[in-house]
Amino acid sequence: GVNAEHVLELDDELLPTGATSAVADDADLRSAPFLGNRRLDTVYVGASSPALLHTADIELRLHFDAAIETVVVYVSPGAVCIEPWSAWPDAFRMAAAGHSSGAVVLEPGEPLKRWTRWEWSLGMDNGEAR
């Protein structure tokens, strides 16, 4: 599950257009639903920690820094990828176009620190991947 109410709209090359829309239908992962046959390549914006993944054997909680508000989710048959990102895809072009993309320009030697923490537990009871 991803706690986010909006997704980036992407063009045919999967680059952001700068527009966002409300999550809907198969892209709505807020309740950590069963993924089934969903196919997703979705950029969630305004996300908050943690992201959740349930399988027959484990529950994964992916906690992330409060400064991270972008989570990319890719789902295809046999694969799930959940990635907290420090900024949108193509963030600098989006920032130049006036969008709040999370792009940060650092001075030489200036650090940018973000964190993630992975926490899992074994023994789910329902046997369904979610």
mmCIF file of N, CA and C in Angstrom, residues 28-89:
data_model
loop_
_atom_site.group_PDB
_atom_site.id
_atom_site.type_symbol
_atom_site.label_atom_id
_atom_site.label_comp_id
_atom_site.label_asym_id
_atom_site.label_seq_id
_atom_site.Cartn_x
_atom_site.Cartn_y
_atom_site.Cartn_z
ATOM 1 N N ASP A 28 -5.120 2.985 -6.918
ATOM 2 C CA ASP A 28 -5.375 3.343 -5.518
ATOM 3 C C ASP A 28 -4.881 2.229 -4.609
ATOM 4 N N LEU A 29 -3.737 2.461 -3.980
ATOM 5 C CA LEU A 29 -3.113 1.454 -3.115
ATOM 6 C C LEU A 29 -3.183 1.842 -1.643
ATOM 7 N N ARG A 30 -3.990 2.850 -1.297
ATOM 8 C CA ARG A 30 -4.002 3.364 0.073
ATOM 9 C C ARG A 30 -4.393 2.321 1.111
ATOM 10 N N SER A 31 -5.216 1.355 0.773
ATOM 11 C CA SER A 31 -5.637 0.345 1.748
ATOM 12 C C SER A 31 -4.828 -0.945 1.624
ATOM 13 N N ALA A 32 -3.684 -0.898 0.942
ATOM 14 C CA ALA A 32 -2.832 -2.077 0.711
ATOM 15 C C ALA A 32 -3.649 -3.228 0.129
ATOM 16 N N PRO A 33 -4.335 -2.994 -1.007
ATOM 17 C CA PRO A 33 -5.210 -4.019 -1.575
ATOM 18 C C PRO A 33 -4.431 -5.181 -2.190
ATOM 19 N N PHE A 34 -5.131 -6.267 -2.437
ATOM 20 C CA PHE A 34 -4.595 -7.410 -3.171
ATOM 21 C C PHE A 34 -4.232 -6.919 -4.571
ATOM 22 N N LEU A 35 -3.003 -7.191 -5.028
ATOM 23 C CA LEU A 35 -2.552 -6.671 -6.320
ATOM 24 C C LEU A 35 -3.075 -7.486 -7.495
ATOM 25 N N GLY A 36 -3.254 -8.785 -7.317
ATOM 26 C CA GLY A 36 -3.813 -9.621 -8.376
ATOM 27 C C GLY A 36 -3.096 -9.451 -9.691
ATOM 28 N N ASN A 37 -3.839 -9.156 -10.750
ATOM 29 C CA ASN A 37 -3.278 -9.013 -12.100
ATOM 30 C C ASN A 37 -3.020 -7.561 -12.487
ATOM 31 N N ARG A 38 -2.939 -6.681 -11.519
ATOM 32 C CA ARG A 38 -2.691 -5.265 -11.828
ATOM 33 C C ARG A 38 -1.348 -5.108 -12.536
ATOM 34 N N ARG A 39 -1.302 -4.131 -13.401
ATOM 35 C CA ARG A 39 -0.050 -3.700 -14.027
ATOM 36 C C ARG A 39 0.070 -2.221 -13.715
ATOM 37 N N LEU A 40 1.127 -1.871 -13.018
ATOM 38 C CA LEU A 40 1.333 -0.473 -12.633
ATOM 39 C C LEU A 40 2.754 -0.046 -12.962
ATOM 40 N N ASP A 41 2.900 1.167 -13.384
ATOM 41 C CA ASP A 41 4.177 1.872 -13.458
ATOM 42 C C ASP A 41 3.797 3.302 -13.112
ATOM 43 N N THR A 42 3.663 3.562 -11.805
ATOM 44 C CA THR A 42 2.967 4.736 -11.306
ATOM 45 C C THR A 42 3.845 5.517 -10.353
ATOM 46 N N VAL A 43 3.775 6.849 -10.468
ATOM 47 C CA VAL A 43 4.519 7.747 -9.591
ATOM 48 C C VAL A 43 3.517 8.414 -8.653
ATOM 49 N N TYR A 44 3.587 8.061 -7.380
ATOM 50 C CA TYR A 44 2.708 8.632 -6.362
ATOM 51 C C TYR A 44 3.374 9.867 -5.779
ATOM 52 N N VAL A 45 2.617 10.946 -5.623
ATOM 53 C CA VAL A 45 3.155 12.184 -5.068
ATOM 54 C C VAL A 45 2.378 12.556 -3.810
ATOM 55 N N GLY A 46 3.057 13.257 -2.919
ATOM 56 C CA GLY A 46 2.447 13.589 -1.633
ATOM 57 C C GLY A 46 2.340 12.372 -0.736
ATOM 58 N N ALA A 47 3.184 11.381 -0.969
ATOM 59 C CA ALA A 47 3.140 10.126 -0.220
ATOM 60 C C ALA A 47 3.681 10.318 1.192
ATOM 61 N N SER A 48 3.166 9.501 2.107
ATOM 62 C CA SER A 48 3.705 9.502 3.468
ATOM 63 C C SER A 48 4.056 8.075 3.868
ATOM 64 N N SER A 49 5.021 7.981 4.737
ATOM 65 C CA SER A 49 5.563 6.709 5.204
ATOM 66 C C SER A 49 4.586 6.030 6.153
ATOM 67 N N PRO A 50 4.582 4.692 6.175
ATOM 68 C CA PRO A 50 5.359 3.741 5.394
ATOM 69 C C PRO A 50 4.584 3.253 4.175
ATOM 70 N N ALA A 51 5.303 2.650 3.217
ATOM 71 C CA ALA A 51 4.682 1.881 2.143
ATOM 72 C C ALA A 51 4.613 0.439 2.636
ATOM 73 N N LEU A 52 3.576 -0.286 2.255
ATOM 74 C CA LEU A 52 3.361 -1.645 2.752
ATOM 75 C C LEU A 52 3.250 -2.628 1.605
ATOM 76 N N LEU A 53 3.795 -3.829 1.831
ATOM 77 C CA LEU A 53 3.630 -4.937 0.892
ATOM 78 C C LEU A 53 3.381 -6.190 1.706
ATOM 79 N N HIS A 54 2.282 -6.871 1.409
ATOM 80 C CA HIS A 54 1.947 -8.130 2.068
ATOM 81 C C HIS A 54 2.064 -9.250 1.042
ATOM 82 N N THR A 55 2.701 -10.355 1.419
ATOM 83 C CA THR A 55 2.701 -11.562 0.597
ATOM 84 C C THR A 55 2.227 -12.712 1.473
ATOM 85 N N ALA A 56 2.226 -13.886 0.911
ATOM 86 C CA ALA A 56 1.789 -15.053 1.680
ATOM 87 C C ALA A 56 2.691 -15.311 2.877
ATOM 88 N N ASP A 57 3.946 -14.911 2.789
ATOM 89 C CA ASP A 57 4.920 -15.234 3.835
ATOM 90 C C ASP A 57 5.404 -14.054 4.667
ATOM 91 N N ILE A 58 5.368 -12.847 4.118
ATOM 92 C CA ILE A 58 5.932 -11.705 4.837
ATOM 93 C C ILE A 58 5.054 -10.464 4.731
ATOM 94 N N GLU A 59 5.284 -9.560 5.651
ATOM 95 C CA GLU A 59 4.760 -8.210 5.558
ATOM 96 C C GLU A 59 5.967 -7.287 5.587
ATOM 97 N N LEU A 60 6.098 -6.452 4.567
ATOM 98 C CA LEU A 60 7.197 -5.502 4.473
ATOM 99 C C LEU A 60 6.644 -4.105 4.704
ATOM 100 N N ARG A 61 7.273 -3.382 5.615
ATOM 101 C CA ARG A 61 6.973 -1.974 5.847
ATOM 102 C C ARG A 61 8.215 -1.192 5.445
ATOM 103 N N LEU A 62 8.053 -0.333 4.458
ATOM 104 C CA LEU A 62 9.154 0.471 3.952
ATOM 105 C C LEU A 62 8.951 1.898 4.456
ATOM 106 N N HIS A 63 9.652 2.221 5.547
ATOM 107 C CA HIS A 63 9.570 3.558 6.144
ATOM 108 C C HIS A 63 10.530 4.478 5.402
ATOM 109 N N PHE A 64 10.159 5.762 5.284
ATOM 110 C CA PHE A 64 11.045 6.694 4.598
ATOM 111 C C PHE A 64 10.957 8.083 5.198
ATOM 112 N N ASP A 65 12.027 8.831 4.991
ATOM 113 C CA ASP A 65 12.192 10.192 5.482
ATOM 114 C C ASP A 65 10.965 11.043 5.131
ATOM 115 N N ALA A 66 10.559 11.924 6.038
ATOM 116 C CA ALA A 66 9.409 12.797 5.797
ATOM 117 C C ALA A 66 9.629 13.720 4.604
ATOM 118 N N ALA A 67 10.886 14.000 4.258
ATOM 119 C CA ALA A 67 11.180 14.845 3.094
ATOM 120 C C ALA A 67 10.938 14.121 1.776
ATOM 121 N N ILE A 68 10.789 12.811 1.822
ATOM 122 C CA ILE A 68 10.485 12.031 0.622
ATOM 123 C C ILE A 68 8.981 11.994 0.457
ATOM 124 N N GLU A 69 8.503 12.506 -0.677
ATOM 125 C CA GLU A 69 7.065 12.526 -0.936
ATOM 126 C C GLU A 69 6.700 11.841 -2.245
ATOM 127 N N THR A 70 7.684 11.203 -2.874
ATOM 128 C CA THR A 70 7.465 10.525 -4.151
ATOM 129 C C THR A 70 7.769 9.048 -3.976
ATOM 130 N N VAL A 71 6.824 8.205 -4.386
ATOM 131 C CA VAL A 71 7.022 6.762 -4.342
ATOM 132 C C VAL A 71 6.634 6.205 -5.702
ATOM 133 N N VAL A 72 7.565 5.485 -6.321
ATOM 134 C CA VAL A 72 7.318 4.857 -7.613
ATOM 135 C C VAL A 72 6.991 3.391 -7.362
ATOM 136 N N VAL A 73 5.903 2.920 -7.982
ATOM 137 C CA VAL A 73 5.485 1.522 -7.842
ATOM 138 C C VAL A 73 5.388 0.915 -9.233
ATOM 139 N N TYR A 74 6.069 -0.220 -9.403
ATOM 140 C CA TYR A 74 5.996 -0.993 -10.639
ATOM 141 C C TYR A 74 5.484 -2.381 -10.278
ATOM 142 N N VAL A 75 4.431 -2.812 -10.963
ATOM 143 C CA VAL A 75 3.863 -4.142 -10.751
ATOM 144 C C VAL A 75 3.610 -4.769 -12.114
ATOM 145 N N SER A 76 4.118 -5.976 -12.304
ATOM 146 C CA SER A 76 3.821 -6.784 -13.483
ATOM 147 C C SER A 76 3.755 -8.220 -13.002
ATOM 148 N N PRO A 77 3.295 -9.151 -13.836
ATOM 149 C CA PRO A 77 3.204 -10.533 -13.367
ATOM 150 C C PRO A 77 4.529 -11.030 -12.791
ATOM 151 N N GLY A 78 4.503 -11.428 -11.528
ATOM 152 C CA GLY A 78 5.678 -11.973 -10.878
ATOM 153 C C GLY A 78 6.650 -10.948 -10.318
ATOM 154 N N ALA A 79 6.337 -9.653 -10.418
ATOM 155 C CA ALA A 79 7.277 -8.637 -9.942
ATOM 156 C C ALA A 79 6.549 -7.478 -9.268
ATOM 157 N N VAL A 80 7.143 -6.992 -8.179
ATOM 158 C CA VAL A 80 6.665 -5.796 -7.498
ATOM 159 C C VAL A 80 7.884 -4.988 -7.090
ATOM 160 N N CYS A 81 7.869 -3.697 -7.370
ATOM 161 C CA CYS A 81 8.958 -2.813 -6.982
ATOM 162 C C CYS A 81 8.340 -1.571 -6.346
ATOM 163 N N ILE A 82 8.799 -1.225 -5.141
ATOM 164 C CA ILE A 82 8.342 -0.025 -4.438
ATOM 165 C C ILE A 82 9.576 0.808 -4.138
ATOM 166 N N GLU A 83 9.632 2.041 -4.677
ATOM 167 C CA GLU A 83 10.820 2.865 -4.529
ATOM 168 C C GLU A 83 10.477 4.264 -4.031
ATOM 169 N N PRO A 84 10.852 4.610 -2.808
ATOM 170 C CA PRO A 84 10.761 6.015 -2.391
ATOM 171 C C PRO A 84 11.851 6.807 -3.121
ATOM 172 N N TRP A 85 11.470 7.902 -3.732
ATOM 173 C CA TRP A 85 12.410 8.744 -4.473
ATOM 174 C C TRP A 85 12.502 10.106 -3.794
ATOM 175 N N SER A 86 13.664 10.726 -3.852
ATOM 176 C CA SER A 86 13.844 12.044 -3.263
ATOM 177 C C SER A 86 13.219 13.144 -4.119
ATOM 178 N N ALA A 87 12.850 12.833 -5.354
ATOM 179 C CA ALA A 87 12.233 13.807 -6.252
ATOM 180 C C ALA A 87 11.477 13.064 -7.354
ATOM 181 N N TRP A 88 10.691 13.806 -8.118
ATOM 182 C CA TRP A 88 9.975 13.230 -9.251
ATOM 183 C C TRP A 88 10.968 12.755 -10.316
ATOM 184 N N PRO A 89 10.534 11.873 -11.209
ATOM 185 C CA PRO A 89 11.334 11.612 -12.407
ATOM 186 C C PRO A 89 11.458 12.918 -13.201
#
